[in-house]
């Protein structure tokens, strides 16, 4: 009978322990204490759903095994085990995550039978996948649109701007919204940015795209959003725009004839893009501020920025990346780094926005750290302007 649970640990007692717990739950488990035999044994059991993996093993360590699993496109779950400190487990988790593997929370040795039983009981062993070298079982990537499809959609007005609310943590009021563009197919279906932003940048359509976004923002503001009170609207800009010295003038011209004031618009710049274009970027960012626009550094903590560079740039706001927010409840190192980022931002006079907040517990941690603004599905997903008005009426305290 083919196994559903695989344990690789050079201490045979751990393999026996986990296998016994699996058998109590009517699962078939196989274990080995020899990492050199891993591939041969693993290939004999194509229905493996979960793999318990020790990190510190002789001859072939757990990091090398993770590489093998990634090459095999292993679609099951992986539980990392180690007697090392939490920092080693967290680094291994990041490596596995970046390799596209499905990781459950790691466990530190020694662990209890109850912990193993809990992990196994939460797995869906009814929907089994084959793990074969030649077949990729990972989630298929979204197919990019062609140049013509993107251009046609923009020129034909087949796009929508959605807005995700940003909430003041202190008062619970609407502080701002982030504008996020979606293209529409010919049947009116939504096409998300991962299928067209790269294409727009490759074929130099970012100016046209930004013009469409601002047109959608202005229309939404006039028809719906202006009735919601005093708040800001964030827009994302391309790295290519930071290499165009005319960008501040072009952006200013686009909003000049609208009801919007530049002071209500926050231009979001991804950290790595800002640093990449630092020579012309400083010129452009300074001129945007002089024209009244606010500036936000997006996805902070994931790029190549260092404090000396950030200090040179005239930002008003710092956005903490979702990758930090997601780990606050389970990783003390992430909590420590996030606290440092918030403190650093405040010391530079910046407002702090945390994006990707999905639960109240995470929000309370961030609030305790001094974070100013919350953004994420906890409060609302990106939505059309009319839906945002209805959301506002139901969720935000107002007179």
Short mmCIF file of N, CA and C in Angstrom, two decimals, residues 149-294:
data_model
loop_
_atom_site.label_atom_id
_atom_site.label_comp_id
_atom_site.label_asym_id
_atom_site.label_seq_id
_atom_site.Cartn_x
_atom_site.Cartn_y
_atom_site.Cartn_z
N UNK A 149 -3.82 42.76 -26.71
CA UNK A 149 -4.94 42.63 -25.79
C UNK A 149 -4.94 43.73 -24.73
N UNK A 150 -3.75 44.06 -24.22
CA UNK A 150 -3.66 45.12 -23.22
C UNK A 150 -3.98 46.46 -23.86
N UNK A 151 -3.39 46.73 -25.03
CA UNK A 151 -3.61 48.01 -25.71
C UNK A 151 -5.07 48.19 -26.09
N UNK A 152 -5.68 47.13 -26.62
CA UNK A 152 -7.09 47.22 -27.01
C UNK A 152 -7.98 47.51 -25.80
N UNK A 153 -7.70 46.84 -24.68
CA UNK A 153 -8.52 47.05 -23.48
C UNK A 153 -8.43 48.49 -22.99
N UNK A 154 -7.23 49.03 -22.98
CA UNK A 154 -7.05 50.40 -22.51
C UNK A 154 -7.69 51.41 -23.48
N UNK A 155 -7.46 51.22 -24.76
CA UNK A 155 -7.99 52.16 -25.76
C UNK A 155 -9.51 52.08 -25.89
N UNK A 156 -10.07 50.91 -25.61
CA UNK A 156 -11.52 50.73 -25.71
C UNK A 156 -12.23 51.01 -24.39
N UNK A 157 -11.47 51.42 -23.37
CA UNK A 157 -12.07 51.74 -22.08
C UNK A 157 -12.51 50.53 -21.29
N UNK A 158 -11.95 49.37 -21.58
CA UNK A 158 -12.32 48.15 -20.86
C UNK A 158 -11.41 47.98 -19.63
N UNK A 159 -11.65 48.81 -18.64
CA UNK A 159 -10.91 48.73 -17.39
C UNK A 159 -11.79 49.30 -16.27
N UNK A 160 -11.49 48.90 -15.07
CA UNK A 160 -12.17 49.41 -13.87
C UNK A 160 -11.12 49.72 -12.83
N UNK A 161 -11.35 50.78 -12.08
CA UNK A 161 -10.49 51.08 -10.94
C UNK A 161 -11.26 50.68 -9.68
N UNK A 162 -10.67 49.79 -8.90
CA UNK A 162 -11.24 49.38 -7.62
C UNK A 162 -10.49 50.08 -6.49
N UNK A 163 -11.13 50.14 -5.34
CA UNK A 163 -10.57 50.90 -4.22
C UNK A 163 -10.61 50.04 -2.96
N UNK A 164 -9.45 49.96 -2.28
CA UNK A 164 -9.40 49.23 -1.02
C UNK A 164 -9.26 50.22 0.13
N UNK A 165 -10.15 50.13 1.12
CA UNK A 165 -10.12 51.11 2.22
C UNK A 165 -8.89 50.98 3.11
N UNK A 166 -8.47 52.13 3.62
CA UNK A 166 -7.39 52.21 4.60
C UNK A 166 -7.96 52.89 5.85
N UNK A 167 -7.80 52.25 7.00
CA UNK A 167 -8.49 52.67 8.21
C UNK A 167 -7.51 53.24 9.23
N UNK A 168 -7.86 54.39 9.80
CA UNK A 168 -7.09 54.96 10.90
C UNK A 168 -7.24 54.06 12.11
N UNK A 169 -6.13 53.52 12.60
CA UNK A 169 -6.19 52.59 13.73
C UNK A 169 -6.65 53.27 15.01
N UNK A 170 -6.35 54.52 15.17
CA UNK A 170 -6.69 55.22 16.41
C UNK A 170 -8.18 55.53 16.49
N UNK A 171 -8.76 55.99 15.37
CA UNK A 171 -10.15 56.44 15.39
C UNK A 171 -11.12 55.46 14.73
N UNK A 172 -10.60 54.51 13.96
CA UNK A 172 -11.49 53.59 13.26
C UNK A 172 -12.19 54.20 12.08
N UNK A 173 -11.71 55.34 11.60
CA UNK A 173 -12.35 56.06 10.50
C UNK A 173 -11.61 55.80 9.19
N UNK A 174 -12.31 56.07 8.08
CA UNK A 174 -11.68 55.95 6.76
C UNK A 174 -10.61 57.03 6.62
N UNK A 175 -9.37 56.58 6.40
CA UNK A 175 -8.26 57.50 6.24
C UNK A 175 -7.91 57.73 4.77
N UNK A 176 -8.08 56.66 3.97
CA UNK A 176 -7.77 56.76 2.55
C UNK A 176 -8.18 55.50 1.83
N UNK A 177 -7.90 55.46 0.53
CA UNK A 177 -8.15 54.27 -0.28
C UNK A 177 -6.96 54.09 -1.22
N UNK A 178 -6.67 52.85 -1.56
CA UNK A 178 -5.68 52.57 -2.59
C UNK A 178 -6.42 52.18 -3.86
N UNK A 179 -6.06 52.83 -4.97
CA UNK A 179 -6.69 52.53 -6.25
C UNK A 179 -5.93 51.40 -6.95
N UNK A 180 -6.67 50.42 -7.44
CA UNK A 180 -6.09 49.23 -8.07
C UNK A 180 -6.85 48.94 -9.36
N UNK A 181 -6.14 48.93 -10.46
CA UNK A 181 -6.79 48.81 -11.77
C UNK A 181 -6.98 47.34 -12.15
N UNK A 182 -8.10 47.06 -12.80
CA UNK A 182 -8.38 45.76 -13.41
C UNK A 182 -8.81 46.01 -14.85
N UNK A 183 -8.34 45.19 -15.75
CA UNK A 183 -8.85 45.22 -17.11
C UNK A 183 -10.09 44.34 -17.19
N UNK A 184 -10.88 44.54 -18.24
CA UNK A 184 -12.09 43.75 -18.45
C UNK A 184 -11.97 43.01 -19.77
N UNK A 185 -12.32 41.72 -19.76
CA UNK A 185 -12.35 41.02 -21.03
C UNK A 185 -13.63 41.41 -21.78
N UNK A 186 -13.83 40.89 -22.95
CA UNK A 186 -14.96 41.33 -23.78
C UNK A 186 -16.30 40.89 -23.23
N UNK A 187 -16.28 39.98 -22.25
CA UNK A 187 -17.52 39.56 -21.59
C UNK A 187 -17.72 40.28 -20.26
N UNK A 188 -16.82 41.23 -19.95
CA UNK A 188 -16.93 41.98 -18.70
C UNK A 188 -16.25 41.34 -17.51
N UNK A 189 -15.53 40.22 -17.73
CA UNK A 189 -14.82 39.57 -16.63
C UNK A 189 -13.58 40.33 -16.23
N UNK A 190 -13.23 40.26 -14.94
CA UNK A 190 -12.07 40.98 -14.43
C UNK A 190 -10.77 40.29 -14.80
N UNK A 191 -9.77 41.08 -15.19
CA UNK A 191 -8.42 40.60 -15.46
C UNK A 191 -7.50 41.32 -14.49
N UNK A 192 -6.78 40.56 -13.66
CA UNK A 192 -6.01 41.15 -12.57
C UNK A 192 -4.61 41.57 -13.03
N UNK A 193 -3.97 42.46 -12.26
CA UNK A 193 -2.69 43.07 -12.68
C UNK A 193 -1.57 42.09 -13.01
N UNK A 194 -1.56 40.90 -12.38
CA UNK A 194 -0.47 39.97 -12.66
C UNK A 194 -0.47 39.48 -14.10
N UNK A 195 -1.54 39.78 -14.84
CA UNK A 195 -1.62 39.35 -16.24
C UNK A 195 -1.34 40.48 -17.23
N UNK A 196 -1.22 41.74 -16.74
CA UNK A 196 -1.02 42.82 -17.71
C UNK A 196 0.00 43.89 -17.33
N UNK A 197 0.34 44.05 -16.06
CA UNK A 197 1.29 45.11 -15.67
C UNK A 197 2.65 44.89 -16.33
N UNK A 198 3.14 43.66 -16.28
CA UNK A 198 4.43 43.34 -16.89
C UNK A 198 4.42 43.64 -18.38
N UNK A 199 3.31 43.36 -19.02
CA UNK A 199 3.18 43.61 -20.46
C UNK A 199 3.18 45.11 -20.74
N UNK A 200 2.46 45.86 -19.92
CA UNK A 200 2.40 47.31 -20.09
C UNK A 200 3.78 47.94 -19.93
N UNK A 201 4.57 47.43 -19.00
CA UNK A 201 5.92 47.97 -18.80
C UNK A 201 6.84 47.57 -19.95
N UNK A 202 6.73 46.33 -20.41
CA UNK A 202 7.60 45.85 -21.49
C UNK A 202 7.39 46.63 -22.78
N UNK A 203 6.13 46.97 -23.07
CA UNK A 203 5.82 47.62 -24.34
C UNK A 203 5.52 49.11 -24.17
N UNK A 204 6.03 49.69 -23.08
CA UNK A 204 5.99 51.15 -22.88
C UNK A 204 4.56 51.71 -22.92
N UNK A 205 3.66 51.04 -22.22
CA UNK A 205 2.27 51.51 -22.14
C UNK A 205 1.94 52.06 -20.76
N UNK A 206 2.95 52.32 -19.92
CA UNK A 206 2.67 52.73 -18.55
C UNK A 206 2.03 54.13 -18.49
N UNK A 207 2.40 55.00 -19.40
CA UNK A 207 1.79 56.34 -19.41
C UNK A 207 0.31 56.25 -19.75
N UNK A 208 -0.01 55.42 -20.75
CA UNK A 208 -1.41 55.22 -21.11
C UNK A 208 -2.17 54.58 -19.95
N UNK A 209 -1.56 53.59 -19.30
CA UNK A 209 -2.20 52.92 -18.18
C UNK A 209 -2.45 53.88 -17.03
N UNK A 210 -1.45 54.71 -16.70
CA UNK A 210 -1.61 55.67 -15.62
C UNK A 210 -2.70 56.68 -15.95
N UNK A 211 -2.76 57.10 -17.21
CA UNK A 211 -3.80 58.03 -17.64
C UNK A 211 -5.19 57.41 -17.45
N UNK A 212 -5.31 56.14 -17.78
CA UNK A 212 -6.58 55.44 -17.60
C UNK A 212 -6.95 55.32 -16.12
N UNK A 213 -5.95 54.99 -15.29
CA UNK A 213 -6.19 54.87 -13.86
C UNK A 213 -6.68 56.20 -13.29
N UNK A 214 -5.98 57.28 -13.63
CA UNK A 214 -6.37 58.59 -13.11
C UNK A 214 -7.73 59.01 -13.63
N UNK A 215 -8.02 58.67 -14.88
CA UNK A 215 -9.35 58.96 -15.43
C UNK A 215 -10.42 58.23 -14.62
N UNK A 216 -10.14 56.94 -14.29
CA UNK A 216 -11.08 56.17 -13.49
C UNK A 216 -11.21 56.70 -12.07
N UNK A 217 -10.09 57.16 -11.51
CA UNK A 217 -10.11 57.73 -10.16
C UNK A 217 -10.94 59.01 -10.12
N UNK A 218 -10.70 59.88 -11.10
CA UNK A 218 -11.44 61.16 -11.15
C UNK A 218 -12.93 60.91 -11.33
N UNK A 219 -13.30 60.01 -12.24
CA UNK A 219 -14.71 59.70 -12.46
C UNK A 219 -15.35 59.13 -11.19
N UNK A 220 -14.63 58.24 -10.53
CA UNK A 220 -15.16 57.64 -9.29
C UNK A 220 -15.30 58.70 -8.19
N UNK A 221 -14.35 59.62 -8.14
CA UNK A 221 -14.41 60.66 -7.12
C UNK A 221 -15.61 61.58 -7.35
N UNK A 222 -15.79 61.99 -8.59
CA UNK A 222 -16.89 62.90 -8.91
C UNK A 222 -18.25 62.24 -8.63
N UNK A 223 -18.40 61.00 -9.04
CA UNK A 223 -19.70 60.32 -8.95
C UNK A 223 -20.00 59.69 -7.59
N UNK A 224 -18.95 59.33 -6.86
CA UNK A 224 -19.19 58.58 -5.63
C UNK A 224 -18.34 59.03 -4.44
N UNK A 225 -17.03 59.05 -4.62
CA UNK A 225 -16.13 59.13 -3.47
C UNK A 225 -16.12 60.49 -2.77
N UNK A 226 -16.44 61.55 -3.48
CA UNK A 226 -16.37 62.87 -2.85
C UNK A 226 -17.38 63.04 -1.71
N UNK A 227 -18.36 62.16 -1.67
CA UNK A 227 -19.38 62.25 -0.63
C UNK A 227 -18.94 61.55 0.67
N UNK A 228 -17.77 60.93 0.65
CA UNK A 228 -17.31 60.17 1.81
C UNK A 228 -16.48 61.00 2.79
N UNK A 229 -16.25 62.27 2.48
CA UNK A 229 -15.50 63.12 3.40
C UNK A 229 -14.06 63.33 2.97
N UNK A 230 -13.23 63.61 3.96
CA UNK A 230 -11.84 63.97 3.70
C UNK A 230 -10.95 62.73 3.81
N UNK A 231 -10.35 62.31 2.71
CA UNK A 231 -9.49 61.14 2.71
C UNK A 231 -8.54 61.24 1.52
N UNK A 232 -7.54 60.36 1.51
CA UNK A 232 -6.54 60.36 0.44
C UNK A 232 -6.80 59.20 -0.53
N UNK A 233 -6.25 59.33 -1.74
CA UNK A 233 -6.34 58.28 -2.75
C UNK A 233 -4.93 57.94 -3.21
N UNK A 234 -4.54 56.69 -3.02
CA UNK A 234 -3.20 56.25 -3.41
C UNK A 234 -3.22 55.65 -4.80
N UNK A 235 -2.20 55.97 -5.60
CA UNK A 235 -2.04 55.37 -6.92
C UNK A 235 -0.63 54.79 -7.01
N UNK A 236 -0.50 53.69 -7.74
CA UNK A 236 0.81 53.06 -7.92
C UNK A 236 1.44 53.51 -9.22
N UNK A 237 2.75 53.76 -9.20
CA UNK A 237 3.44 54.17 -10.41
C UNK A 237 4.49 53.13 -10.79
N UNK A 238 4.80 53.09 -12.07
CA UNK A 238 5.77 52.14 -12.59
C UNK A 238 7.20 52.64 -12.38
N UNK A 239 8.13 51.70 -12.38
CA UNK A 239 9.55 52.07 -12.31
C UNK A 239 9.93 52.94 -13.50
N UNK A 240 9.29 52.71 -14.64
CA UNK A 240 9.61 53.49 -15.84
C UNK A 240 9.25 54.96 -15.65
N UNK A 241 8.20 55.23 -14.88
CA UNK A 241 7.81 56.62 -14.63
C UNK A 241 8.87 57.35 -13.82
N UNK A 242 9.62 56.61 -12.99
CA UNK A 242 10.66 57.23 -12.18
C UNK A 242 11.92 57.52 -12.99
N UNK A 243 11.92 57.14 -14.26
CA UNK A 243 13.04 57.44 -15.14
C UNK A 243 12.67 58.51 -16.16
N UNK A 244 11.49 59.12 -15.98
CA UNK A 244 10.99 60.13 -16.90
C UNK A 244 10.90 61.46 -16.17
N UNK A 245 11.79 62.37 -16.50
CA UNK A 245 11.85 63.65 -15.80
C UNK A 245 10.60 64.51 -16.02
N UNK A 246 9.81 64.17 -17.02
CA UNK A 246 8.57 64.91 -17.26
C UNK A 246 7.39 64.37 -16.45
N UNK A 247 7.61 63.28 -15.73
CA UNK A 247 6.51 62.63 -15.02
C UNK A 247 5.79 63.56 -14.05
N UNK A 248 6.47 64.36 -13.22
CA UNK A 248 5.74 65.25 -12.30
C UNK A 248 4.81 66.21 -13.03
N UNK A 249 5.28 66.77 -14.14
CA UNK A 249 4.44 67.69 -14.91
C UNK A 249 3.26 66.96 -15.55
N UNK A 250 3.54 65.77 -16.10
CA UNK A 250 2.47 65.00 -16.74
C UNK A 250 1.39 64.62 -15.73
N UNK A 251 1.81 64.18 -14.53
CA UNK A 251 0.85 63.80 -13.51
C UNK A 251 0.05 65.01 -13.04
N UNK A 252 0.72 66.11 -12.87
CA UNK A 252 0.04 67.34 -12.43
C UNK A 252 -1.00 67.78 -13.46
N UNK A 253 -0.64 67.66 -14.76
CA UNK A 253 -1.57 68.05 -15.82
C UNK A 253 -2.81 67.16 -15.84
N UNK A 254 -2.62 65.89 -15.51
CA UNK A 254 -3.73 64.94 -15.53
C UNK A 254 -4.77 65.26 -14.45
N UNK A 255 -4.34 65.80 -13.32
CA UNK A 255 -5.28 66.06 -12.22
C UNK A 255 -5.71 67.52 -12.15
N UNK A 256 -5.10 68.37 -12.98
CA UNK A 256 -5.32 69.81 -12.88
C UNK A 256 -6.78 70.20 -13.11
N UNK A 257 -7.43 69.54 -14.04
CA UNK A 257 -8.81 69.90 -14.40
C UNK A 257 -9.86 69.07 -13.68
N UNK A 258 -9.45 68.36 -12.65
CA UNK A 258 -10.40 67.53 -11.89
C UNK A 258 -10.74 68.22 -10.58
N UNK A 259 -11.68 67.63 -9.84
CA UNK A 259 -12.02 68.15 -8.52
C UNK A 259 -11.00 67.74 -7.46
N UNK A 260 -10.07 66.88 -7.86
CA UNK A 260 -9.07 66.40 -6.92
C UNK A 260 -7.92 67.39 -6.75
N UNK A 261 -7.44 67.49 -5.53
CA UNK A 261 -6.25 68.28 -5.25
C UNK A 261 -5.05 67.36 -5.18
N UNK A 262 -3.89 67.79 -5.69
CA UNK A 262 -2.68 66.95 -5.56
C UNK A 262 -2.41 66.51 -4.13
N UNK A 263 -2.79 67.32 -3.16
CA UNK A 263 -2.52 66.98 -1.76
C UNK A 263 -3.32 65.77 -1.29
N UNK A 264 -4.37 65.41 -2.03
CA UNK A 264 -5.18 64.25 -1.69
C UNK A 264 -4.72 62.99 -2.39
N UNK A 265 -3.70 63.11 -3.24
CA UNK A 265 -3.20 61.96 -3.99
C UNK A 265 -1.86 61.52 -3.42
N UNK A 266 -1.77 60.25 -3.10
CA UNK A 266 -0.51 59.66 -2.63
C UNK A 266 0.06 58.80 -3.75
N UNK A 267 1.26 59.13 -4.18
CA UNK A 267 1.94 58.35 -5.22
C UNK A 267 2.75 57.25 -4.53
N UNK A 268 2.39 55.99 -4.81
CA UNK A 268 3.07 54.86 -4.20
C UNK A 268 4.21 54.38 -5.10
N UNK A 269 5.38 54.29 -4.51
CA UNK A 269 6.57 53.84 -5.22
C UNK A 269 7.12 52.60 -4.51
N UNK A 270 7.28 51.49 -5.24
CA UNK A 270 7.84 50.29 -4.63
C UNK A 270 9.29 50.54 -4.23
N UNK A 271 9.65 50.07 -3.04
CA UNK A 271 10.98 50.34 -2.47
C UNK A 271 12.12 50.02 -3.44
N UNK A 272 12.12 48.82 -4.01
CA UNK A 272 13.23 48.42 -4.88
C UNK A 272 13.31 49.28 -6.13
N UNK A 273 12.15 49.72 -6.63
CA UNK A 273 12.14 50.57 -7.82
C UNK A 273 12.68 51.96 -7.51
N UNK A 274 12.35 52.46 -6.33
CA UNK A 274 12.84 53.77 -5.93
C UNK A 274 14.36 53.78 -5.83
N UNK A 275 14.92 52.71 -5.25
CA UNK A 275 16.36 52.62 -5.09
C UNK A 275 17.04 52.43 -6.44
N UNK A 276 16.43 51.61 -7.30
CA UNK A 276 16.99 51.34 -8.62
C UNK A 276 17.13 52.62 -9.43
N UNK A 277 16.16 53.51 -9.28
CA UNK A 277 16.14 54.74 -10.07
C UNK A 277 16.56 55.94 -9.23
N UNK A 278 17.46 55.73 -8.27
CA UNK A 278 17.70 56.77 -7.28
C UNK A 278 18.25 58.07 -7.87
N UNK A 279 19.03 57.99 -8.96
CA UNK A 279 19.63 59.21 -9.52
C UNK A 279 18.57 60.15 -10.06
N UNK A 280 17.73 59.65 -10.98
CA UNK A 280 16.65 60.48 -11.50
C UNK A 280 15.48 60.51 -10.52
N UNK A 281 15.36 59.46 -9.70
CA UNK A 281 14.25 59.35 -8.77
C UNK A 281 14.20 60.49 -7.77
N UNK A 282 15.34 60.90 -7.24
CA UNK A 282 15.36 61.99 -6.28
C UNK A 282 14.82 63.27 -6.90
N UNK A 283 15.19 63.54 -8.14
CA UNK A 283 14.70 64.71 -8.87
C UNK A 283 13.18 64.65 -8.99
N UNK A 284 12.68 63.49 -9.45
CA UNK A 284 11.25 63.33 -9.71
C UNK A 284 10.46 63.37 -8.41
N UNK A 285 10.91 62.66 -7.38
CA UNK A 285 10.20 62.62 -6.11
C UNK A 285 10.12 64.00 -5.47
N UNK A 286 11.21 64.74 -5.52
CA UNK A 286 11.21 66.09 -4.94
C UNK A 286 10.23 67.00 -5.68
N UNK A 287 10.19 66.89 -7.00
CA UNK A 287 9.29 67.76 -7.78
C UNK A 287 7.82 67.37 -7.57
N UNK A 288 7.56 66.08 -7.35
CA UNK A 288 6.19 65.66 -7.03
C UNK A 288 5.73 66.30 -5.72
N UNK A 289 6.61 66.30 -4.72
CA UNK A 289 6.27 66.92 -3.45
C UNK A 289 6.06 68.42 -3.61
N UNK A 290 6.89 69.07 -4.41
CA UNK A 290 6.75 70.51 -4.63
C UNK A 290 5.41 70.85 -5.29
N UNK A 291 4.89 69.93 -6.07
CA UNK A 291 3.61 70.15 -6.74
C UNK A 291 2.43 69.77 -5.84
N UNK A 292 2.71 69.31 -4.63
CA UNK A 292 1.65 69.05 -3.66
C UNK A 292 1.27 67.60 -3.47
N UNK A 293 1.84 66.70 -4.26
CA UNK A 293 1.51 65.28 -4.10
C UNK A 293 2.19 64.71 -2.86
N UNK A 294 1.56 63.70 -2.26
CA UNK A 294 2.18 62.96 -1.18
C UNK A 294 2.86 61.72 -1.77
#
